[in-house]
mmCIF file with all atom_site columns, C-alpha atoms in Angstrom:
data_model
loop_
_atom_site.group_PDB
_atom_site.id
_atom_site.type_symbol
_atom_site.label_atom_id
_atom_site.label_alt_id
_atom_site.label_comp_id
_atom_site.label_asym_id
_atom_site.label_entity_id
_atom_site.label_seq_id
_atom_site.pdbx_PDB_ins_code
_atom_site.Cartn_x
_atom_site.Cartn_y
_atom_site.Cartn_z
_atom_site.occupancy
_atom_site.B_iso_or_equiv
_atom_site.pdbx_formal_charge
_atom_site.auth_seq_id
_atom_site.auth_comp_id
_atom_site.auth_asym_id
_atom_site.auth_atom_id
_atom_site.pdbx_PDB_model_num
ATOM 1   C CA . MET A 1 1   ? -32.771 -7.373  15.309  1.00 79.00 ? 136 MET A CA 1
ATOM 2   C CA . ASP A 1 2   ? -36.009 -5.747  14.224  1.00 89.00 ? 137 ASP A CA 1
ATOM 3   C CA . LEU A 1 3   ? -35.199 -2.906  11.818  1.00 93.00 ? 138 LEU A CA 1
ATOM 4   C CA . ALA A 1 4   ? -38.778 -1.591  11.760  1.00 94.00 ? 139 ALA A CA 1
ATOM 5   C CA . ASP A 1 5   ? -38.866 2.183   12.248  1.00 94.00 ? 140 ASP A CA 1
ATOM 6   C CA . LYS A 1 6   ? -35.062 2.418   12.456  1.00 98.00 ? 141 LYS A CA 1
ATOM 7   C CA . LYS A 1 7   ? -33.844 5.549   10.672  1.00 98.00 ? 142 LYS A CA 1
ATOM 8   C CA . ILE A 1 8   ? -31.190 4.304   8.236   1.00 98.00 ? 143 ILE A CA 1
ATOM 9   C CA . GLY A 1 9   ? -29.272 6.723   6.050   1.00 98.00 ? 144 GLY A CA 1
ATOM 10  C CA . VAL A 1 10  ? -27.987 5.084   2.867   1.00 98.00 ? 145 VAL A CA 1
ATOM 11  C CA . ILE A 1 11  ? -25.236 6.961   1.046   1.00 98.00 ? 146 ILE A CA 1
ATOM 12  C CA . MET A 1 12  ? -24.259 5.892   -2.462  1.00 98.00 ? 147 MET A CA 1
ATOM 13  C CA . THR A 1 13  ? -20.888 6.955   -3.880  1.00 97.00 ? 148 THR A CA 1
ATOM 14  C CA . GLY A 1 14  ? -19.246 6.302   -7.219  1.00 90.00 ? 149 GLY A CA 1
ATOM 15  C CA . SER A 1 15  ? -18.734 2.581   -7.656  1.00 92.00 ? 150 SER A CA 1
ATOM 16  C CA . PHE A 1 16  ? -21.478 2.257   -10.231 1.00 94.00 ? 151 PHE A CA 1
ATOM 17  C CA . CYS A 1 17  ? -20.982 -1.457  -10.930 1.00 93.00 ? 152 CYS A CA 1
ATOM 18  C CA . THR A 1 18  ? -22.421 -2.265  -7.488  1.00 96.00 ? 153 THR A CA 1
ATOM 19  C CA . PHE A 1 19  ? -25.493 -0.006  -7.626  1.00 97.00 ? 154 PHE A CA 1
ATOM 20  C CA . SER A 1 20  ? -27.923 -2.789  -8.544  1.00 97.00 ? 155 SER A CA 1
ATOM 21  C CA . LYS A 1 21  ? -26.801 -4.846  -5.528  1.00 97.00 ? 156 LYS A CA 1
ATOM 22  C CA . VAL A 1 22  ? -27.207 -1.871  -3.205  1.00 98.00 ? 157 VAL A CA 1
ATOM 23  C CA . ILE A 1 23  ? -30.654 -1.027  -4.570  1.00 98.00 ? 158 ILE A CA 1
ATOM 24  C CA . LYS A 1 24  ? -31.719 -4.617  -3.901  1.00 98.00 ? 159 LYS A CA 1
ATOM 25  C CA . GLN A 1 25  ? -30.662 -4.181  -0.256  1.00 98.00 ? 160 GLN A CA 1
ATOM 26  C CA . ILE A 1 26  ? -32.500 -0.841  -0.012  1.00 98.00 ? 161 ILE A CA 1
ATOM 27  C CA . LYS A 1 27  ? -35.640 -2.680  -1.136  1.00 98.00 ? 162 LYS A CA 1
ATOM 28  C CA . GLU A 1 28  ? -35.068 -5.281  1.590   1.00 98.00 ? 163 GLU A CA 1
ATOM 29  C CA . LEU A 1 29  ? -34.628 -2.591  4.253   1.00 98.00 ? 164 LEU A CA 1
ATOM 30  C CA . VAL A 1 30  ? -37.883 -0.934  3.183   1.00 98.00 ? 165 VAL A CA 1
ATOM 31  C CA . LYS A 1 31  ? -39.588 -4.333  3.175   1.00 97.00 ? 166 LYS A CA 1
ATOM 32  C CA . ARG A 1 32  ? -38.466 -4.708  6.797   1.00 97.00 ? 167 ARG A CA 1
ATOM 33  C CA . LYS A 1 33  ? -40.152 -1.358  7.480   1.00 98.00 ? 168 LYS A CA 1
ATOM 34  C CA . ALA A 1 34  ? -36.954 0.605   8.070   1.00 98.00 ? 169 ALA A CA 1
ATOM 35  C CA . ASP A 1 35  ? -37.138 4.345   7.444   1.00 98.00 ? 170 ASP A CA 1
ATOM 36  C CA . VAL A 1 36  ? -34.521 4.679   4.679   1.00 98.00 ? 171 VAL A CA 1
ATOM 37  C CA . ILE A 1 37  ? -33.096 8.131   3.933   1.00 98.00 ? 172 ILE A CA 1
ATOM 38  C CA . PRO A 1 38  ? -31.322 8.143   0.534   1.00 98.00 ? 173 PRO A CA 1
ATOM 39  C CA . ILE A 1 39  ? -28.178 10.246  0.059   1.00 98.00 ? 174 ILE A CA 1
ATOM 40  C CA . MET A 1 40  ? -25.902 10.418  -2.991  1.00 98.00 ? 175 MET A CA 1
ATOM 41  C CA . SER A 1 41  ? -22.519 11.942  -3.762  1.00 97.00 ? 176 SER A CA 1
ATOM 42  C CA . ASP A 1 42  ? -22.303 14.380  -6.684  1.00 95.00 ? 177 ASP A CA 1
ATOM 43  C CA . HIS A 1 43  ? -20.962 11.776  -9.094  1.00 95.00 ? 178 HIS A CA 1
ATOM 44  C CA . SER A 1 44  ? -23.373 9.019   -8.147  1.00 96.00 ? 179 SER A CA 1
ATOM 45  C CA . TYR A 1 45  ? -26.272 11.487  -8.418  1.00 97.00 ? 180 TYR A CA 1
ATOM 46  C CA . ASN A 1 46  ? -25.305 13.026  -11.772 1.00 96.00 ? 181 ASN A CA 1
ATOM 47  C CA . LEU A 1 47  ? -23.229 10.668  -13.924 1.00 95.00 ? 182 LEU A CA 1
ATOM 48  C CA . ASP A 1 48  ? -24.629 8.386   -16.596 1.00 95.00 ? 183 ASP A CA 1
ATOM 49  C CA . THR A 1 49  ? -22.573 5.207   -16.967 1.00 95.00 ? 184 THR A CA 1
ATOM 50  C CA . LYS A 1 50  ? -22.762 1.862   -18.739 1.00 95.00 ? 185 LYS A CA 1
ATOM 51  C CA . PHE A 1 51  ? -24.576 0.649   -15.599 1.00 95.00 ? 186 PHE A CA 1
ATOM 52  C CA . GLY A 1 52  ? -27.482 3.063   -16.079 1.00 96.00 ? 187 GLY A CA 1
ATOM 53  C CA . GLU A 1 53  ? -28.677 6.611   -16.553 1.00 97.00 ? 188 GLU A CA 1
ATOM 54  C CA . ALA A 1 54  ? -28.483 8.762   -13.444 1.00 97.00 ? 189 ALA A CA 1
ATOM 55  C CA . LYS A 1 55  ? -32.076 10.008  -13.739 1.00 98.00 ? 190 LYS A CA 1
ATOM 56  C CA . ASN A 1 56  ? -33.411 6.438   -13.874 1.00 98.00 ? 191 ASN A CA 1
ATOM 57  C CA . ILE A 1 57  ? -31.343 5.333   -10.880 1.00 98.00 ? 192 ILE A CA 1
ATOM 58  C CA . ARG A 1 58  ? -32.477 8.370   -8.882  1.00 98.00 ? 193 ARG A CA 1
ATOM 59  C CA . ALA A 1 59  ? -36.115 7.770   -9.812  1.00 98.00 ? 194 ALA A CA 1
ATOM 60  C CA . GLU A 1 60  ? -35.911 4.123   -8.731  1.00 98.00 ? 195 GLU A CA 1
ATOM 61  C CA . ILE A 1 61  ? -34.356 4.960   -5.355  1.00 98.00 ? 196 ILE A CA 1
ATOM 62  C CA . GLU A 1 62  ? -36.878 7.715   -4.669  1.00 98.00 ? 197 GLU A CA 1
ATOM 63  C CA . GLN A 1 63  ? -39.743 5.413   -5.631  1.00 98.00 ? 198 GLN A CA 1
ATOM 64  C CA . ILE A 1 64  ? -38.486 2.636   -3.325  1.00 98.00 ? 199 ILE A CA 1
ATOM 65  C CA . THR A 1 65  ? -37.864 4.901   -0.326  1.00 98.00 ? 200 THR A CA 1
ATOM 66  C CA . GLY A 1 66  ? -40.657 7.402   -0.894  1.00 98.00 ? 201 GLY A CA 1
ATOM 67  C CA . LYS A 1 67  ? -38.147 10.187  -0.217  1.00 98.00 ? 202 LYS A CA 1
ATOM 68  C CA . LYS A 1 68  ? -36.252 12.785  -2.203  1.00 98.00 ? 203 LYS A CA 1
ATOM 69  C CA . ILE A 1 69  ? -32.536 12.009  -2.383  1.00 98.00 ? 204 ILE A CA 1
ATOM 70  C CA . ILE A 1 70  ? -30.281 14.263  -0.310  1.00 98.00 ? 205 ILE A CA 1
ATOM 71  C CA . ASN A 1 71  ? -27.568 15.423  -2.698  1.00 98.00 ? 206 ASN A CA 1
ATOM 72  C CA . THR A 1 72  ? -26.207 18.744  -1.472  1.00 98.00 ? 207 THR A CA 1
ATOM 73  C CA . ILE A 1 73  ? -24.050 19.761  1.474   1.00 98.00 ? 208 ILE A CA 1
ATOM 74  C CA . GLN A 1 74  ? -26.815 22.062  2.670   1.00 98.00 ? 209 GLN A CA 1
ATOM 75  C CA . GLU A 1 75  ? -29.370 19.231  2.725   1.00 98.00 ? 210 GLU A CA 1
ATOM 76  C CA . ALA A 1 76  ? -26.946 16.836  4.463   1.00 98.00 ? 211 ALA A CA 1
ATOM 77  C CA . GLU A 1 77  ? -25.699 19.148  7.226   1.00 98.00 ? 212 GLU A CA 1
ATOM 78  C CA . PRO A 1 78  ? -28.852 18.931  9.435   1.00 98.00 ? 213 PRO A CA 1
ATOM 79  C CA . ILE A 1 79  ? -28.713 15.104  9.620   1.00 98.00 ? 214 ILE A CA 1
ATOM 80  C CA . GLY A 1 80  ? -26.831 15.126  12.929  1.00 98.00 ? 215 GLY A CA 1
ATOM 81  C CA . PRO A 1 81  ? -28.368 18.190  14.597  1.00 98.00 ? 216 PRO A CA 1
ATOM 82  C CA . LYS A 1 82  ? -31.892 16.938  13.795  1.00 98.00 ? 217 LYS A CA 1
ATOM 83  C CA . ASN A 1 83  ? -31.108 13.307  14.747  1.00 98.00 ? 218 ASN A CA 1
ATOM 84  C CA . MET A 1 84  ? -32.336 12.151  11.356  1.00 98.00 ? 219 MET A CA 1
ATOM 85  C CA . THR A 1 85  ? -30.453 8.820   11.416  1.00 98.00 ? 220 THR A CA 1
ATOM 86  C CA . ASP A 1 86  ? -29.936 6.013   13.924  1.00 98.00 ? 221 ASP A CA 1
ATOM 87  C CA . ILE A 1 87  ? -27.330 4.354   11.703  1.00 98.00 ? 222 ILE A CA 1
ATOM 88  C CA . MET A 1 88  ? -25.764 5.170   8.352   1.00 98.00 ? 223 MET A CA 1
ATOM 89  C CA . LEU A 1 89  ? -24.580 2.926   5.533   1.00 98.00 ? 224 LEU A CA 1
ATOM 90  C CA . ILE A 1 90  ? -22.217 4.031   2.770   1.00 98.00 ? 225 ILE A CA 1
ATOM 91  C CA . ALA A 1 91  ? -22.766 1.521   -0.036  1.00 98.00 ? 226 ALA A CA 1
ATOM 92  C CA . PRO A 1 92  ? -20.889 1.514   -2.243  1.00 98.00 ? 227 PRO A CA 1
ATOM 93  C CA . CYS A 1 93  ? -18.088 3.394   -0.534  1.00 98.00 ? 228 CYS A CA 1
ATOM 94  C CA . SER A 1 94  ? -15.439 4.314   -3.091  1.00 97.00 ? 229 SER A CA 1
ATOM 95  C CA . GLY A 1 95  ? -11.729 4.683   -2.380  1.00 97.00 ? 230 GLY A CA 1
ATOM 96  C CA . ASN A 1 96  ? -12.167 8.416   -2.906  1.00 97.00 ? 231 ASN A CA 1
ATOM 97  C CA . THR A 1 97  ? -14.775 8.584   -0.147  1.00 98.00 ? 232 THR A CA 1
ATOM 98  C CA . ILE A 1 98  ? -12.691 6.355   2.153   1.00 98.00 ? 233 ILE A CA 1
ATOM 99  C CA . ALA A 1 99  ? -9.777  8.797   1.737   1.00 98.00 ? 234 ALA A CA 1
ATOM 100 C CA . LYS A 1 100 ? -11.985 11.769  2.566   1.00 98.00 ? 235 LYS A CA 1
ATOM 101 C CA . LEU A 1 101 ? -13.441 10.098  5.656   1.00 98.00 ? 236 LEU A CA 1
ATOM 102 C CA . ALA A 1 102 ? -9.994  9.030   6.878   1.00 98.00 ? 237 ALA A CA 1
ATOM 103 C CA . ASN A 1 103 ? -8.623  12.548  6.471   1.00 97.00 ? 238 ASN A CA 1
ATOM 104 C CA . GLY A 1 104 ? -11.571 14.678  7.575   1.00 96.00 ? 239 GLY A CA 1
ATOM 105 C CA . ILE A 1 105 ? -12.450 16.091  4.153   1.00 97.00 ? 240 ILE A CA 1
ATOM 106 C CA . VAL A 1 106 ? -16.032 17.283  3.676   1.00 97.00 ? 241 VAL A CA 1
ATOM 107 C CA . ASP A 1 107 ? -16.733 18.435  0.127   1.00 97.00 ? 242 ASP A CA 1
ATOM 108 C CA . ASN A 1 108 ? -20.012 16.840  -0.949  1.00 97.00 ? 243 ASN A CA 1
ATOM 109 C CA . ALA A 1 109 ? -23.336 15.528  0.371   1.00 98.00 ? 244 ALA A CA 1
ATOM 110 C CA . ALA A 1 110 ? -21.907 12.070  1.118   1.00 98.00 ? 245 ALA A CA 1
ATOM 111 C CA . THR A 1 111 ? -19.043 13.221  3.325   1.00 98.00 ? 246 THR A CA 1
ATOM 112 C CA . MET A 1 112 ? -21.154 15.908  5.000   1.00 98.00 ? 247 MET A CA 1
ATOM 113 C CA . ALA A 1 113 ? -23.881 13.355  5.766   1.00 98.00 ? 248 ALA A CA 1
ATOM 114 C CA . ALA A 1 114 ? -21.324 11.001  7.323   1.00 98.00 ? 249 ALA A CA 1
ATOM 115 C CA . LYS A 1 115 ? -19.696 13.768  9.382   1.00 98.00 ? 250 LYS A CA 1
ATOM 116 C CA . SER A 1 116 ? -23.036 15.131  10.550  1.00 98.00 ? 251 SER A CA 1
ATOM 117 C CA . HIS A 1 117 ? -24.279 11.635  11.478  1.00 98.00 ? 252 HIS A CA 1
ATOM 118 C CA . LEU A 1 118 ? -21.092 10.793  13.416  1.00 98.00 ? 253 LEU A CA 1
ATOM 119 C CA . ARG A 1 119 ? -21.443 13.829  15.701  1.00 97.00 ? 254 ARG A CA 1
ATOM 120 C CA . ASN A 1 120 ? -24.109 11.807  17.562  1.00 98.00 ? 255 ASN A CA 1
ATOM 121 C CA . ASN A 1 121 ? -21.754 8.825   18.063  1.00 98.00 ? 256 ASN A CA 1
ATOM 122 C CA . ASN A 1 122 ? -24.032 6.632   15.962  1.00 98.00 ? 257 ASN A CA 1
ATOM 123 C CA . PRO A 1 123 ? -22.679 3.710   13.896  1.00 98.00 ? 258 PRO A CA 1
ATOM 124 C CA . LEU A 1 124 ? -21.433 4.269   10.341  1.00 98.00 ? 259 LEU A CA 1
ATOM 125 C CA . VAL A 1 125 ? -21.262 1.139   8.178   1.00 98.00 ? 260 VAL A CA 1
ATOM 126 C CA . ILE A 1 126 ? -18.863 1.038   5.218   1.00 98.00 ? 261 ILE A CA 1
ATOM 127 C CA . ALA A 1 127 ? -19.401 -1.202  2.179   1.00 98.00 ? 262 ALA A CA 1
ATOM 128 C CA . ILE A 1 128 ? -16.097 -0.735  0.399   1.00 98.00 ? 263 ILE A CA 1
ATOM 129 C CA . SER A 1 129 ? -15.717 -0.965  -3.367  1.00 97.00 ? 264 SER A CA 1
ATOM 130 C CA . THR A 1 130 ? -12.452 0.289   -4.820  1.00 96.00 ? 265 THR A CA 1
ATOM 131 C CA . ASN A 1 131 ? -9.837  -0.834  -7.334  1.00 94.00 ? 266 ASN A CA 1
ATOM 132 C CA . ASP A 1 132 ? -6.977  0.250   -5.054  1.00 94.00 ? 267 ASP A CA 1
ATOM 133 C CA . GLY A 1 133 ? -8.071  -1.283  -1.753  1.00 94.00 ? 268 GLY A CA 1
ATOM 134 C CA . LEU A 1 134 ? -4.854  -3.274  -1.438  1.00 95.00 ? 269 LEU A CA 1
ATOM 135 C CA . SER A 1 135 ? -2.649  -0.395  -2.561  1.00 95.00 ? 270 SER A CA 1
ATOM 136 C CA . GLY A 1 136 ? -3.432  3.335   -2.309  1.00 94.00 ? 271 GLY A CA 1
ATOM 137 C CA . SER A 1 137 ? -6.589  2.970   -0.202  1.00 96.00 ? 272 SER A CA 1
ATOM 138 C CA . ALA A 1 138 ? -5.192  0.358   2.198   1.00 97.00 ? 273 ALA A CA 1
ATOM 139 C CA . GLU A 1 139 ? -3.809  2.971   4.619   1.00 97.00 ? 274 GLU A CA 1
ATOM 140 C CA . ASN A 1 140 ? -7.145  4.803   4.758   1.00 98.00 ? 275 ASN A CA 1
ATOM 141 C CA . ILE A 1 141 ? -9.102  1.580   5.283   1.00 98.00 ? 276 ILE A CA 1
ATOM 142 C CA . GLY A 1 142 ? -6.759  0.802   8.173   1.00 97.00 ? 277 GLY A CA 1
ATOM 143 C CA . LYS A 1 143 ? -7.396  4.215   9.726   1.00 97.00 ? 278 LYS A CA 1
ATOM 144 C CA . LEU A 1 144 ? -11.149 3.698   9.676   1.00 98.00 ? 279 LEU A CA 1
ATOM 145 C CA . LEU A 1 145 ? -10.917 0.152   11.021  1.00 96.00 ? 280 LEU A CA 1
ATOM 146 C CA . ASN A 1 146 ? -9.275  1.676   14.101  1.00 96.00 ? 281 ASN A CA 1
ATOM 147 C CA . ARG A 1 147 ? -11.845 4.420   14.708  1.00 97.00 ? 282 ARG A CA 1
ATOM 148 C CA . ASN A 1 148 ? -14.867 4.330   16.951  1.00 96.00 ? 283 ASN A CA 1
ATOM 149 C CA . ASN A 1 149 ? -18.299 4.044   15.318  1.00 98.00 ? 284 ASN A CA 1
ATOM 150 C CA . TYR A 1 150 ? -17.005 2.671   11.980  1.00 98.00 ? 285 TYR A CA 1
ATOM 151 C CA . TYR A 1 151 ? -18.070 -0.834  10.930  1.00 98.00 ? 286 TYR A CA 1
ATOM 152 C CA . PHE A 1 152 ? -17.299 -2.679  7.699   1.00 98.00 ? 287 PHE A CA 1
ATOM 153 C CA . VAL A 1 153 ? -19.470 -4.923  5.571   1.00 98.00 ? 288 VAL A CA 1
ATOM 154 C CA . PRO A 1 154 ? -17.345 -8.038  4.913   1.00 98.00 ? 289 PRO A CA 1
ATOM 155 C CA . PHE A 1 155 ? -15.303 -7.734  1.720   1.00 97.00 ? 290 PHE A CA 1
ATOM 156 C CA . ARG A 1 156 ? -13.001 -9.699  -0.549  1.00 96.00 ? 291 ARG A CA 1
ATOM 157 C CA . GLN A 1 157 ? -10.773 -9.210  -3.531  1.00 94.00 ? 292 GLN A CA 1
ATOM 158 C CA . ASP A 1 158 ? -12.959 -8.299  -6.468  1.00 89.00 ? 293 ASP A CA 1
ATOM 159 C CA . ASN A 1 159 ? -11.011 -10.204 -9.120  1.00 86.00 ? 294 ASN A CA 1
ATOM 160 C CA . PRO A 1 160 ? -7.579  -11.389 -7.932  1.00 88.00 ? 295 PRO A CA 1
ATOM 161 C CA . ILE A 1 161 ? -6.412  -12.212 -11.466 1.00 91.00 ? 296 ILE A CA 1
ATOM 162 C CA . THR A 1 162 ? -7.268  -9.101  -13.474 1.00 92.00 ? 297 THR A CA 1
ATOM 163 C CA . LYS A 1 163 ? -7.618  -6.605  -10.583 1.00 92.00 ? 298 LYS A CA 1
ATOM 164 C CA . PRO A 1 164 ? -5.345  -7.929  -7.811  1.00 92.00 ? 299 PRO A CA 1
ATOM 165 C CA . ARG A 1 165 ? -5.601  -4.800  -5.625  1.00 95.00 ? 300 ARG A CA 1
ATOM 166 C CA . SER A 1 166 ? -9.367  -4.373  -5.933  1.00 95.00 ? 301 SER A CA 1
ATOM 167 C CA . LEU A 1 167 ? -11.745 -4.902  -2.983  1.00 97.00 ? 302 LEU A CA 1
ATOM 168 C CA . VAL A 1 168 ? -15.526 -5.225  -3.016  1.00 97.00 ? 303 VAL A CA 1
ATOM 169 C CA . PHE A 1 169 ? -18.133 -5.724  -0.280  1.00 97.00 ? 304 PHE A CA 1
ATOM 170 C CA . ASP A 1 170 ? -20.449 -8.719  -0.221  1.00 97.00 ? 305 ASP A CA 1
ATOM 171 C CA . SER A 1 171 ? -23.971 -7.284  -0.418  1.00 97.00 ? 306 SER A CA 1
ATOM 172 C CA . THR A 1 172 ? -25.512 -10.358 1.207   1.00 97.00 ? 307 THR A CA 1
ATOM 173 C CA . TYR A 1 173 ? -23.927 -9.209  4.490   1.00 98.00 ? 308 TYR A CA 1
ATOM 174 C CA . ILE A 1 174 ? -25.268 -5.629  4.474   1.00 98.00 ? 309 ILE A CA 1
ATOM 175 C CA . ILE A 1 175 ? -28.307 -6.195  6.667   1.00 98.00 ? 310 ILE A CA 1
ATOM 176 C CA . LYS A 1 176 ? -26.476 -8.478  9.099   1.00 98.00 ? 311 LYS A CA 1
ATOM 177 C CA . THR A 1 177 ? -23.676 -5.890  9.388   1.00 98.00 ? 312 THR A CA 1
ATOM 178 C CA . LEU A 1 178 ? -26.228 -3.170  10.156  1.00 98.00 ? 313 LEU A CA 1
ATOM 179 C CA . GLU A 1 179 ? -27.827 -5.372  12.818  1.00 97.00 ? 314 GLU A CA 1
ATOM 180 C CA . GLU A 1 180 ? -24.468 -6.067  14.456  1.00 98.00 ? 315 GLU A CA 1
ATOM 181 C CA . ALA A 1 181 ? -23.405 -2.409  14.256  1.00 98.00 ? 316 ALA A CA 1
ATOM 182 C CA . PHE A 1 182 ? -26.574 -1.365  16.093  1.00 97.00 ? 317 PHE A CA 1
ATOM 183 C CA . ASP A 1 183 ? -25.234 -3.486  18.954  1.00 96.00 ? 318 ASP A CA 1
ATOM 184 C CA . ARG A 1 184 ? -21.748 -1.955  18.526  1.00 97.00 ? 319 ARG A CA 1
ATOM 185 C CA . ARG A 1 185 ? -20.214 -5.148  17.167  1.00 98.00 ? 320 ARG A CA 1
ATOM 186 C CA . GLN A 1 186 ? -18.144 -5.619  14.023  1.00 98.00 ? 321 GLN A CA 1
ATOM 187 C CA . ILE A 1 187 ? -19.440 -8.604  12.086  1.00 97.00 ? 322 ILE A CA 1
ATOM 188 C CA . GLN A 1 188 ? -16.779 -11.280 11.613  1.00 96.00 ? 323 GLN A CA 1
ATOM 189 C CA . PRO A 1 189 ? -14.948 -12.229 9.570   1.00 95.00 ? 324 PRO A CA 1
ATOM 190 C CA . ILE A 1 190 ? -14.357 -8.891  7.847   1.00 96.00 ? 325 ILE A CA 1
ATOM 191 C CA . LEU A 1 191 ? -12.189 -10.482 5.162   1.00 94.00 ? 326 LEU A CA 1
ATOM 192 C CA . LEU A 1 192 ? -13.898 -13.148 3.087   1.00 93.00 ? 327 LEU A CA 1
ATOM 193 C CA . TRP A 1 193 ? -11.791 -15.819 1.425   1.00 82.00 ? 328 TRP A CA 1
ATOM 194 C CA . HIS A 1 194 ? -14.264 -17.446 -0.912  1.00 62.00 ? 329 HIS A CA 1
ATOM 195 C CA . ASN A 1 195 ? -15.339 -15.867 -4.181  1.00 54.00 ? 330 ASN A CA 1
ATOM 196 C CA . LYS A 1 196 ? -18.937 -16.019 -5.327  1.00 52.00 ? 331 LYS A CA 1
#
């Protein structure tokens, strides 16, 4: 599928260890001439971590996309009414955000952007990254797998030995998942068995 001129919202939530992989995919989307709208949760927008300073991450994303990051509920609310997005990607999507989506909680820019986008029955793609995917978050993942308009980037256990309940998306599948979701298809397989 040609992604040129497609309006793609990209929401980043707090799984900071995957930010560099997501930013690489944002660059690829822009290279393919997609219109990328960056959105960040409060924590991903404001917190400095061992993976980078928030101001540097924000500056890089804004430079790549040529757009100011949406980071408040007020900025995110018009996304649906103004038809600002054809498809939305949450990458990374933390267990916290999965729980909010599964239970209808809107308390930050990320969840408001998703809710506003979904009012138009457009696809929402989830790139899960959480340490409790096979425990506390499993129920919420299951809820979203059974809802219309939700699609998952294929994922695997992050580290079965030291983090046996942790799940992480495979970033090499992000663009293919978006392409399939545009056609209302879930890319298969969702669960990956090999570890890179």
